[in-house]
mmCIF file of C-alpha atoms and ligand atoms in Angstrom:
data_model
loop_
_atom_site.group_PDB
_atom_site.id
_atom_site.type_symbol
_atom_site.label_atom_id
_atom_site.label_comp_id
_atom_site.label_asym_id
_atom_site.label_seq_id
_atom_site.Cartn_x
_atom_site.Cartn_y
_atom_site.Cartn_z
ATOM 1 C CA MET A 1 -0.141 0.213 0.033
ATOM 2 C CA TYR A 2 2.797 2.365 0.751
ATOM 3 C CA GLU A 3 4.914 1.690 -2.291
ATOM 4 C CA ARG A 4 2.999 4.330 -4.473
ATOM 5 C CA TYR A 5 3.729 7.080 -2.141
ATOM 6 C CA TRP A 6 7.581 6.129 -1.585
ATOM 7 C CA LYS A 7 7.467 6.278 -5.516
ATOM 8 C CA GLU A 8 5.840 9.816 -5.427
ATOM 9 C CA MET A 9 9.484 10.576 -2.904
ATOM 10 C CA GLY A 10 11.739 9.550 -6.179
ATOM 11 C CA GLU A 11 15.309 10.616 -5.062
ATOM 12 C CA LYS A 12 14.652 12.373 -2.180
ATOM 13 C CA THR A 13 14.744 8.991 -0.017
ATOM 14 C CA THR A 14 17.630 7.187 -2.237
ATOM 15 C CA LEU A 15 20.300 6.609 -0.087
ATOM 16 C CA VAL A 16 24.186 5.739 -1.039
ATOM 17 C CA ILE A 17 26.340 3.861 1.030
ATOM 18 C CA SER A 18 29.554 3.493 -0.582
ATOM 19 C CA GLY A 19 31.911 0.618 0.115
ATOM 20 C CA TRP A 20 33.709 1.995 2.731
ATOM 21 C CA GLN A 21 30.868 3.211 5.080
ATOM 22 C CA SER A 22 29.405 1.516 7.957
ATOM 23 C CA ILE A 23 31.743 -1.710 7.973
ATOM 24 C CA SER A 24 32.492 -1.828 11.950
ATOM 25 C CA TYR A 25 30.420 -3.533 14.328
ATOM 26 C CA PHE A 26 29.901 -0.638 16.374
ATOM 27 C CA SER A 27 28.085 2.723 16.456
ATOM 28 C CA ASP A 28 28.402 4.588 19.291
ATOM 29 C CA LEU A 29 30.513 3.456 22.136
ATOM 30 C CA THR A 30 29.099 6.729 24.642
ATOM 31 C CA ASN A 31 25.477 4.958 24.230
ATOM 32 C CA LEU A 32 23.993 2.031 26.270
ATOM 33 C CA CYS A 33 23.131 0.950 23.060
ATOM 34 C CA TRP A 34 26.305 0.426 21.680
ATOM 35 C CA PHE A 35 25.124 -1.002 18.346
ATOM 36 C CA LEU A 36 22.515 2.179 17.946
ATOM 37 C CA GLU A 37 23.047 4.639 14.882
ATOM 38 C CA PRO A 38 23.008 8.451 15.988
ATOM 39 C CA SER A 39 20.946 9.142 12.958
ATOM 40 C CA PHE A 40 18.290 6.855 13.531
ATOM 41 C CA ALA A 41 17.919 7.301 17.147
ATOM 42 C CA ASP A 42 17.862 11.451 16.334
ATOM 43 C CA SER A 43 15.038 10.185 13.657
ATOM 44 C CA VAL A 44 12.917 8.259 16.286
ATOM 45 C CA LEU A 45 13.251 11.407 18.865
ATOM 46 C CA ARG A 46 12.141 13.853 15.964
ATOM 47 C CA LEU A 47 9.199 11.772 14.924
ATOM 48 C CA HIS A 48 7.633 10.649 18.158
ATOM 49 C CA LYS A 49 7.764 14.646 18.828
ATOM 50 C CA LEU A 50 6.304 15.478 15.866
ATOM 51 C CA VAL A 51 3.361 12.508 16.046
ATOM 52 C CA GLY A 52 2.939 13.078 19.849
ATOM 53 C CA ASN A 53 2.176 8.966 20.107
ATOM 54 C CA ALA A 54 4.788 8.048 22.574
ATOM 55 C CA VAL A 55 7.021 9.870 25.561
ATOM 56 C CA THR A 56 10.578 9.587 24.663
ATOM 57 C CA GLN A 57 11.797 11.451 27.546
ATOM 58 C CA ASP A 58 14.245 9.505 30.186
ATOM 59 C CA ARG A 59 13.678 6.779 27.850
ATOM 60 C CA HIS A 60 16.815 4.502 26.458
ATOM 61 C CA ILE A 61 16.497 3.566 22.961
ATOM 62 C CA VAL A 62 17.171 -0.190 21.933
ATOM 63 C CA VAL A 63 17.125 -0.660 18.303
ATOM 64 C CA GLY A 64 16.001 -4.183 16.835
ATOM 65 C CA THR A 65 16.146 -6.424 13.914
ATOM 66 C CA GLY A 66 12.283 -5.757 13.736
ATOM 67 C CA SER A 67 10.235 -5.202 16.321
ATOM 68 C CA THR A 68 10.126 -9.616 16.619
ATOM 69 C CA GLN A 69 13.818 -9.377 18.018
ATOM 70 C CA LEU A 70 12.915 -6.960 20.716
ATOM 71 C CA PHE A 71 10.349 -8.864 21.827
ATOM 72 C CA GLN A 72 12.204 -11.733 22.329
ATOM 73 C CA ALA A 73 15.039 -9.023 23.552
ATOM 74 C CA ALA A 74 12.158 -7.752 26.290
ATOM 75 C CA LEU A 75 11.274 -11.268 27.254
ATOM 76 C CA TYR A 76 14.652 -12.375 28.126
ATOM 77 C CA ALA A 77 15.363 -8.904 30.205
ATOM 78 C CA LEU A 78 11.841 -9.149 32.098
ATOM 79 C CA CYS A 79 12.483 -12.268 33.424
ATOM 80 C CA PRO A 80 14.213 -13.237 36.620
ATOM 81 C CA PRO A 81 17.390 -15.264 35.998
ATOM 82 C CA ASN A 82 16.562 -17.656 38.643
ATOM 83 C CA GLY A 83 12.930 -17.649 38.895
ATOM 84 C CA SER A 84 11.802 -20.922 40.566
ATOM 85 C CA GLU A 85 9.224 -21.014 37.423
ATOM 86 C CA PRO A 86 9.019 -19.942 33.815
ATOM 87 C CA MET A 87 6.839 -16.683 33.605
ATOM 88 C CA SER A 88 3.491 -16.923 31.934
ATOM 89 C CA VAL A 89 3.283 -14.552 28.958
ATOM 90 C CA VAL A 90 -0.413 -14.173 28.078
ATOM 91 C CA SER A 91 -2.029 -11.731 25.999
ATOM 92 C CA ALA A 92 -5.855 -10.778 25.521
ATOM 93 C CA ALA A 93 -7.577 -12.662 22.915
ATOM 94 C CA PRO A 94 -7.891 -12.123 19.776
ATOM 95 C CA TYR A 95 -3.633 -11.700 19.953
ATOM 96 C CA TYR A 96 -1.266 -11.531 17.295
ATOM 97 C CA SER A 97 -0.904 -15.266 16.343
ATOM 98 C CA SER A 98 3.258 -14.839 16.178
ATOM 99 C CA TYR A 99 3.465 -14.198 20.202
ATOM 100 C CA PRO A 100 2.590 -17.642 21.245
ATOM 101 C CA LEU A 101 4.804 -19.194 18.727
ATOM 102 C CA MET A 102 7.501 -16.886 19.406
ATOM 103 C CA THR A 103 7.902 -17.370 23.261
ATOM 104 C CA ASP A 104 7.934 -21.065 22.926
ATOM 105 C CA PHE A 105 10.048 -21.498 20.371
ATOM 106 C CA LEU A 106 12.929 -22.070 22.241
ATOM 107 C CA LYS A 107 11.616 -24.062 24.807
ATOM 108 C CA SER A 108 13.005 -21.544 27.213
ATOM 109 C CA GLY A 109 13.392 -21.950 30.731
ATOM 110 C CA LEU A 110 12.863 -18.245 31.225
ATOM 111 C CA TYR A 111 9.369 -17.745 30.129
ATOM 112 C CA LYS A 112 6.755 -19.821 28.393
ATOM 113 C CA TRP A 113 3.064 -19.169 26.532
ATOM 114 C CA GLY A 114 0.431 -18.621 29.358
ATOM 115 C CA GLY A 115 -2.505 -17.490 26.578
ATOM 116 C CA ASP A 116 -5.546 -15.246 26.939
ATOM 117 C CA ALA A 117 -5.066 -12.987 29.593
ATOM 118 C CA HIS A 118 -8.907 -12.807 30.521
ATOM 119 C CA ARG A 119 -8.361 -16.682 31.268
ATOM 120 C CA PHE A 120 -4.968 -16.033 33.264
ATOM 121 C CA SER A 121 -6.971 -13.306 35.084
ATOM 122 C CA LYS A 122 -9.461 -15.821 36.255
ATOM 123 C CA ASP A 123 -7.530 -18.692 36.868
ATOM 124 C CA ASN A 124 -4.492 -16.758 39.019
ATOM 125 C CA ASN A 125 -6.792 -16.053 41.902
ATOM 126 C CA ASN A 126 -5.248 -15.033 45.429
ATOM 127 C CA ASN A 127 -4.094 -18.722 46.272
ATOM 128 C CA ASN A 128 -2.474 -19.179 42.856
ATOM 129 C CA ARG A 129 -0.225 -16.390 41.633
ATOM 130 C CA ARG A 130 1.610 -16.937 39.205
ATOM 131 C CA PRO A 131 4.110 -14.637 37.940
ATOM 132 C CA TYR A 132 3.524 -13.036 34.382
ATOM 133 C CA ILE A 133 4.339 -10.636 31.685
ATOM 134 C CA GLU A 134 0.975 -9.399 29.751
ATOM 135 C CA ILE A 135 1.337 -8.019 26.173
ATOM 136 C CA VAL A 136 -0.917 -4.631 25.461
ATOM 137 C CA THR A 137 -1.014 -4.523 21.509
ATOM 138 C CA SER A 138 -2.806 -1.330 20.865
ATOM 139 C CA PRO A 139 -4.410 -0.975 18.463
ATOM 140 C CA ASN A 140 -4.410 -4.649 18.414
ATOM 141 C CA ASN A 141 -3.634 -7.103 15.678
ATOM 142 C CA PRO A 142 -6.209 -8.523 14.566
ATOM 143 C CA ASP A 143 -9.108 -6.894 15.615
ATOM 144 C CA GLY A 144 -8.096 -2.870 15.803
ATOM 145 C CA SER A 145 -9.470 -2.774 19.059
ATOM 146 C CA THR A 146 -7.609 0.190 21.426
ATOM 147 C CA ARG A 147 -5.947 -2.004 24.435
ATOM 148 C CA ARG A 148 -5.500 -1.531 27.857
ATOM 149 C CA ALA A 149 -3.909 -4.427 30.291
ATOM 150 C CA VAL A 150 -6.545 -6.840 31.409
ATOM 151 C CA VAL A 151 -4.624 -8.867 34.501
ATOM 152 C CA ASN A 152 -3.447 -5.865 36.189
ATOM 153 C CA ARG A 153 -1.762 -7.425 38.826
ATOM 154 C CA ILE A 154 0.704 -5.288 41.171
ATOM 155 C CA ASP A 155 3.254 -7.692 40.200
ATOM 156 C CA GLY A 156 2.798 -7.560 36.782
ATOM 157 C CA ILE A 157 4.980 -6.626 33.777
ATOM 158 C CA LEU A 158 3.702 -5.159 30.809
ATOM 159 C CA VAL A 159 5.461 -4.599 26.972
ATOM 160 C CA HIS A 160 3.598 -2.743 25.171
ATOM 161 C CA ASP A 161 3.345 -3.049 21.424
ATOM 162 C CA LEU A 162 2.528 0.075 19.892
ATOM 163 C CA ALA A 163 3.383 -1.057 15.912
ATOM 164 C CA TYR A 164 -0.212 0.697 14.950
ATOM 165 C CA TYR A 165 -0.453 3.407 17.135
ATOM 166 C CA TRP A 166 -0.169 5.835 14.532
ATOM 167 C CA PRO A 167 -2.176 8.638 12.948
ATOM 168 C CA GLN A 168 -2.925 6.659 9.487
ATOM 169 C CA TYR A 169 -4.686 3.621 11.913
ATOM 170 C CA THR A 170 -5.919 5.489 14.963
ATOM 171 C CA PRO A 171 -6.737 8.502 16.740
ATOM 172 C CA ILE A 172 -3.463 9.851 18.698
ATOM 173 C CA THR A 173 -5.169 10.737 21.408
ATOM 174 C CA SER A 174 -2.033 11.362 24.101
ATOM 175 C CA PRO A 175 1.357 9.844 23.962
ATOM 176 C CA ALA A 176 1.676 6.671 24.994
ATOM 177 C CA ASP A 177 3.614 6.538 28.462
ATOM 178 C CA HIS A 178 4.918 2.965 29.519
ATOM 179 C CA ASP A 179 7.548 1.417 30.981
ATOM 180 C CA LEU A 180 8.233 -0.778 27.748
ATOM 181 C CA MET A 181 7.210 0.360 24.313
ATOM 182 C CA LEU A 182 7.644 -1.007 20.528
ATOM 183 C CA PHE A 183 7.467 -0.098 17.529
ATOM 184 C CA THR A 184 8.691 -0.638 14.188
ATOM 185 C CA VAL A 185 9.065 0.797 10.579
ATOM 186 C CA SER A 186 7.101 -2.359 9.212
ATOM 187 C CA LYS A 187 3.692 -0.926 9.963
ATOM 188 C CA SER A 188 4.424 3.255 10.548
ATOM 189 C CA THR A 189 6.051 3.491 7.232
ATOM 190 C CA GLY A 190 5.565 0.262 5.235
ATOM 191 C CA HIS A 191 9.448 -0.750 4.871
ATOM 192 C CA ALA A 192 8.965 -4.467 6.893
ATOM 193 C CA GLY A 193 11.858 -5.451 4.662
ATOM 194 C CA THR A 194 14.304 -3.016 6.240
ATOM 195 C CA ARG A 195 13.553 -5.288 9.490
ATOM 196 C CA ILE A 196 13.916 -2.384 11.364
ATOM 197 C CA GLY A 197 12.291 -1.722 14.865
ATOM 198 C CA TRP A 198 13.004 0.588 18.397
ATOM 199 C CA ALA A 199 12.263 0.071 21.936
ATOM 200 C CA LEU A 200 11.368 2.875 24.226
ATOM 201 C CA VAL A 201 12.679 1.747 27.920
ATOM 202 C CA LYS A 202 12.612 3.076 31.101
ATOM 203 C CA ASP A 203 14.741 0.959 33.244
ATOM 204 C CA LYS A 204 18.066 1.365 32.448
ATOM 205 C CA GLU A 205 18.902 -2.101 33.569
ATOM 206 C CA VAL A 206 16.217 -3.681 31.066
ATOM 207 C CA ALA A 207 17.510 -1.442 28.367
ATOM 208 C CA LYS A 208 20.855 -3.018 29.154
ATOM 209 C CA LYS A 209 19.442 -6.798 29.297
ATOM 210 C CA MET A 210 17.939 -6.089 25.924
ATOM 211 C CA THR A 211 20.825 -4.691 24.265
ATOM 212 C CA LYS A 212 23.235 -7.976 25.778
ATOM 213 C CA PHE A 213 20.650 -10.260 24.145
ATOM 214 C CA ILE A 214 20.700 -8.850 21.025
ATOM 215 C CA GLU A 215 24.672 -8.422 21.302
ATOM 216 C CA LEU A 216 24.603 -12.378 21.701
ATOM 217 C CA ASN A 217 21.812 -13.120 19.001
ATOM 218 C CA THR A 218 23.036 -11.246 16.282
ATOM 219 C CA ILE A 219 26.075 -8.961 17.141
ATOM 220 C CA GLY A 220 24.003 -6.130 16.710
ATOM 221 C CA VAL A 221 21.131 -4.370 14.082
ATOM 222 C CA SER A 222 22.857 -4.001 10.853
ATOM 223 C CA LYS A 223 24.076 -0.733 10.132
ATOM 224 C CA ASP A 224 23.091 0.045 6.614
ATOM 225 C CA SER A 225 19.430 -0.860 7.881
ATOM 226 C CA GLN A 226 19.292 1.659 10.517
ATOM 227 C CA LEU A 227 20.557 4.379 7.805
ATOM 228 C CA ARG A 228 17.987 3.640 5.469
ATOM 229 C CA ALA A 229 15.234 3.253 8.395
ATOM 230 C CA ALA A 230 16.562 7.287 9.450
ATOM 231 C CA LYS A 231 16.352 8.573 5.727
ATOM 232 C CA ILE A 232 12.712 6.985 5.812
ATOM 233 C CA LEU A 233 11.536 8.432 9.461
ATOM 234 C CA GLN A 234 13.269 11.880 8.288
ATOM 235 C CA ALA A 235 11.325 11.776 5.438
ATOM 236 C CA VAL A 236 8.288 11.319 6.978
ATOM 237 C CA ALA A 237 9.003 14.016 9.520
ATOM 238 C CA ASP A 238 10.063 16.131 6.316
ATOM 239 C CA SER A 239 6.867 15.805 5.093
ATOM 240 C CA CYS A 240 4.658 17.163 8.009
ATOM 241 C CA ASP A 241 6.838 19.854 8.427
ATOM 242 C CA ARG A 242 6.392 20.859 4.424
ATOM 243 C CA GLY A 243 3.080 19.870 3.879
ATOM 244 C CA GLY A 244 -0.554 21.521 5.016
ATOM 245 C CA VAL A 245 -2.483 24.374 4.589
ATOM 246 C CA GLY A 246 -0.477 27.645 4.894
ATOM 247 C CA SER A 247 2.910 25.849 4.503
ATOM 248 C CA PRO A 248 5.548 26.340 1.268
ATOM 249 C CA GLU A 249 4.705 22.807 -0.212
ATOM 250 C CA GLU A 250 0.766 23.891 0.271
ATOM 251 C CA GLY A 251 -1.393 21.084 -1.204
ATOM 252 C CA GLN A 252 1.240 18.347 -1.264
ATOM 253 C CA ALA A 253 0.184 15.530 0.943
ATOM 254 C CA THR A 254 2.266 14.727 4.004
ATOM 255 C CA PHE A 255 2.776 10.870 4.585
ATOM 256 C CA PHE A 256 0.307 10.505 7.109
ATOM 257 C CA GLU A 257 -2.664 12.515 5.036
ATOM 258 C CA TYR A 258 -1.550 10.198 2.284
ATOM 259 C CA SER A 259 -1.914 7.149 4.238
ATOM 260 C CA HIS A 260 -4.472 8.194 6.577
ATOM 261 C CA ASN A 261 -6.968 8.891 3.325
ATOM 262 C CA LEU A 262 -5.929 5.745 1.352
ATOM 263 C CA MET A 263 -6.984 3.381 4.624
ATOM 264 C CA ALA A 264 -10.336 5.862 4.918
ATOM 265 C CA LYS A 265 -11.196 4.827 1.208
ATOM 266 C CA ARG A 266 -10.151 1.064 1.519
ATOM 267 C CA TRP A 267 -12.263 0.535 5.275
ATOM 268 C CA ASN A 268 -15.260 2.380 3.095
ATOM 269 C CA GLN A 269 -14.391 -0.269 0.249
ATOM 270 C CA LEU A 270 -14.730 -2.954 2.426
ATOM 271 C CA ARG A 271 -17.862 -2.172 4.422
ATOM 272 C CA ALA A 272 -19.722 -1.644 0.992
ATOM 273 C CA ALA A 273 -18.577 -5.302 0.017
ATOM 274 C CA VAL A 274 -19.331 -6.437 3.509
ATOM 275 C CA GLU A 275 -22.591 -5.004 3.074
ATOM 276 C CA LYS A 276 -23.581 -6.476 -0.153
ATOM 277 C CA SER A 277 -22.350 -9.647 0.543
ATOM 278 C CA GLN A 278 -24.661 -9.465 3.761
ATOM 279 C CA LEU A 279 -23.161 -12.776 4.897
ATOM 280 C CA PHE A 280 -19.897 -11.127 6.979
ATOM 281 C CA ASN A 281 -19.530 -8.856 10.092
ATOM 282 C CA LEU A 282 -17.152 -6.559 10.094
ATOM 283 C CA PRO A 283 -16.224 -4.487 13.982
ATOM 284 C CA GLU A 284 -17.182 -0.932 14.651
ATOM 285 C CA PHE A 285 -14.705 1.387 16.186
ATOM 286 C CA PRO A 286 -15.394 4.780 18.605
ATOM 287 C CA CYS A 287 -14.931 8.263 17.269
ATOM 288 C CA GLY A 288 -11.898 9.924 18.618
ATOM 289 C CA PHE A 289 -10.179 13.490 18.210
ATOM 290 C CA CYS A 290 -6.429 13.017 17.119
ATOM 291 C CA LYS A 291 -4.176 15.224 18.763
ATOM 292 C CA PHE A 292 -1.848 14.889 15.518
ATOM 293 C CA SER A 293 -4.195 15.347 12.690
ATOM 294 C CA ALA A 294 -6.617 18.019 14.813
ATOM 295 C CA GLN A 295 -10.113 15.494 13.391
ATOM 296 C CA SER A 296 -11.846 13.209 14.758
ATOM 297 C CA PHE A 297 -12.536 9.857 12.832
ATOM 298 C CA GLN A 298 -12.674 5.960 14.031
ATOM 299 C CA SER A 299 -9.757 4.017 13.887
ATOM 300 C CA GLN A 300 -9.164 2.341 10.271
ATOM 301 C CA PRO A 301 -6.933 -0.950 11.241
ATOM 302 C CA ALA A 302 -4.148 -2.365 8.865
ATOM 303 C CA PHE A 303 -5.927 -5.648 9.642
ATOM 304 C CA ALA A 304 -10.053 -6.436 8.676
ATOM 305 C CA TRP A 305 -11.793 -9.128 12.003
ATOM 306 C CA LEU A 306 -13.892 -10.292 9.642
ATOM 307 C CA LYS A 307 -17.029 -12.708 11.200
ATOM 308 C CA CYS A 308 -19.132 -15.277 9.158
ATOM 309 C CA GLU A 309 -22.446 -14.852 10.376
ATOM 310 C CA GLY A 310 -25.353 -18.107 10.460
ATOM 311 C CA GLU A 311 -24.290 -21.420 10.493
ATOM 312 C CA MET A 312 -20.915 -21.108 8.936
ATOM 313 C CA GLU A 313 -18.353 -22.988 11.074
ATOM 314 C CA ASP A 314 -14.708 -22.035 9.236
ATOM 315 C CA CYS A 315 -14.742 -18.609 7.359
ATOM 316 C CA GLU A 316 -11.396 -18.769 6.257
ATOM 317 C CA SER A 317 -12.637 -22.658 4.105
ATOM 318 C CA LEU A 318 -15.163 -20.926 2.778
ATOM 319 C CA LEU A 319 -13.625 -17.672 1.571
ATOM 320 C CA ARG A 320 -10.611 -19.718 0.040
ATOM 321 C CA ARG A 321 -13.423 -21.608 -1.823
ATOM 322 C CA TRP A 322 -13.928 -17.990 -3.420
ATOM 323 C CA ARG A 323 -10.404 -17.641 -3.899
ATOM 324 C CA ILE A 324 -9.633 -15.450 -0.892
ATOM 325 C CA LEU A 325 -6.868 -15.996 1.600
ATOM 326 C CA SER A 326 -7.208 -15.110 5.064
ATOM 327 C CA ARG A 327 -5.812 -16.357 8.719
ATOM 328 C CA GLY A 328 -8.558 -17.857 10.582
ATOM 329 C CA GLY A 329 -9.507 -17.187 13.782
ATOM 330 C CA LYS A 330 -7.934 -20.106 15.706
ATOM 331 C CA HIS A 331 -4.368 -18.790 14.954
ATOM 332 C CA PHE A 332 -5.588 -15.324 17.138
ATOM 333 C CA GLY A 333 -6.805 -17.622 20.171
ATOM 334 C CA ASP A 334 -10.501 -17.075 18.909
ATOM 335 C CA THR A 335 -13.506 -19.152 17.170
ATOM 336 C CA PRO A 336 -12.831 -20.173 13.241
ATOM 337 C CA LYS A 337 -15.945 -17.987 12.674
ATOM 338 C CA TYR A 338 -13.299 -15.108 12.659
ATOM 339 C CA VAL A 339 -10.554 -14.704 9.813
ATOM 340 C CA ARG A 340 -7.894 -12.135 9.781
ATOM 341 C CA ILE A 341 -7.476 -10.107 6.438
ATOM 342 C CA SER A 342 -4.672 -7.483 5.764
ATOM 343 C CA MET A 343 -6.083 -4.063 4.550
ATOM 344 C CA LEU A 344 -2.595 -2.826 3.139
ATOM 345 C CA PRO A 345 -1.318 -4.939 0.250
ATOM 346 C CA ARG A 346 -1.246 -2.971 -3.316
ATOM 347 C CA ASP A 347 -4.407 -1.437 -4.788
ATOM 348 C CA GLN A 348 -4.803 -4.237 -7.630
ATOM 349 C CA ILE A 349 -5.065 -7.331 -5.136
ATOM 350 C CA PHE A 350 -7.374 -5.242 -2.757
ATOM 351 C CA HIS A 351 -9.810 -4.060 -4.990
ATOM 352 C CA LEU A 352 -9.470 -7.861 -6.078
ATOM 353 C CA PHE A 353 -10.483 -8.887 -2.688
ATOM 354 C CA THR A 354 -13.548 -6.252 -2.332
ATOM 355 C CA HIS A 355 -15.078 -7.204 -5.338
ATOM 356 C CA ARG A 356 -14.448 -11.440 -4.904
ATOM 357 C CA LEU A 357 -16.137 -10.798 -0.946
ATOM 358 C CA SER A 358 -19.377 -8.589 -2.597
ATOM 359 C CA THR A 359 -20.574 -11.410 -4.798
ATOM 360 C CA ILE A 360 -20.433 -14.187 -2.249
ATOM 361 C CA GLN A 361 -23.546 -15.733 -1.819
ATOM 362 C CA SER A 362 -24.880 -17.660 0.411
HETATM 363 C C1 PLP B 1 1.569 -6.105 16.597
HETATM 364 C C2 PLP B 1 3.023 -6.635 16.010
HETATM 365 N N1 PLP B 1 3.678 -6.727 16.411
HETATM 366 C C3 PLP B 1 4.997 -6.970 15.773
HETATM 367 C C4 PLP B 1 5.096 -6.991 14.344
HETATM 368 C C5 PLP B 1 6.322 -7.631 13.907
HETATM 369 O O1 PLP B 1 6.907 -6.353 12.855
HETATM 370 P P1 PLP B 1 8.333 -6.377 12.591
HETATM 371 O O2 PLP B 1 8.163 -6.682 11.373
HETATM 372 O O3 PLP B 1 8.744 -5.419 12.899
HETATM 373 O O4 PLP B 1 9.260 -7.808 13.441
HETATM 374 C C6 PLP B 1 3.895 -7.156 13.929
HETATM 375 C C7 PLP B 1 3.442 -7.577 12.362
HETATM 376 O O5 PLP B 1 2.785 -8.185 11.748
HETATM 377 C C8 PLP B 1 2.704 -7.038 14.317
HETATM 378 O O6 PLP B 1 1.298 -7.044 14.067
#
């Protein structure tokens, strides 16, 4: 979906790295995260300040090979090394389907997947209080809901995955102010293949341990990728400074205007197709005031959490018969009545998808 915008930006985001540049393992030995490129850190701080979606003051930035690596680094860093039992890692269903897979892949003795946070909360009463880490994803993948922690125990540890807390997807109501927040260029700018994410971490010791994990895992994070991500994030921030009413380049949409408008168009198109078919249901989202764009709108998430109405039990199989590929609800800790569909493919695929969906009859 983002490809067209970046094509239109042309040379503004071209980066040339000569053979002699960024050779060393090291980026900044004065920084706790010694492989963090200063220009990448600057671009992260600039963009958060501009968008107002996260508090960066008194936070350590840890860069990762996607927020996927940072998720694993966070689990390693947050678990006591000598705990009597593995920490339970929980998240409210429907949750991002990779969380259980990433958590249990290496069969760590430090942590294990604990499933749906609602169920964990019920099962862990006063007599049975297992230690836990809750992943709070807001807006959530797959259903786009705005979320808060659900277990709410004083001894609980939270990780906030804010991959989608950007103004093309949801109103920015206040700067997120949590102990450990994860972001990624995959969802903010569309550069999933660059494999760059960042964590904003309050606690110095946690940030140090996350850095240690990445040191042992991959001896740092690609400098080439960090430099490219810095260029892209600076271009996004430049577009916001330049664009908009009254600016020298008035009329040119900023990155967030462009992507917000495209998401709005796609959600309208999807809702029209769903209405035409009458076999499906989509979540409704409350209206919120976005402090960044100074307008009220409903969330328009990167995924549609589509429900098959009526007798239909397996929505994924039904859609496959109509040549639509989706991911069934079971992967997300929910029933097969639901599927997750990406709202971010290229135009042609998205048009084909909504056309096919609108023609499905009972
Ligand atoms: C909630 C959430 N977190 C993390 C990721 C992975 O991000 P990255 O590409 O930065 O590893 C995704 C990708 O779909 C996601 O939906």
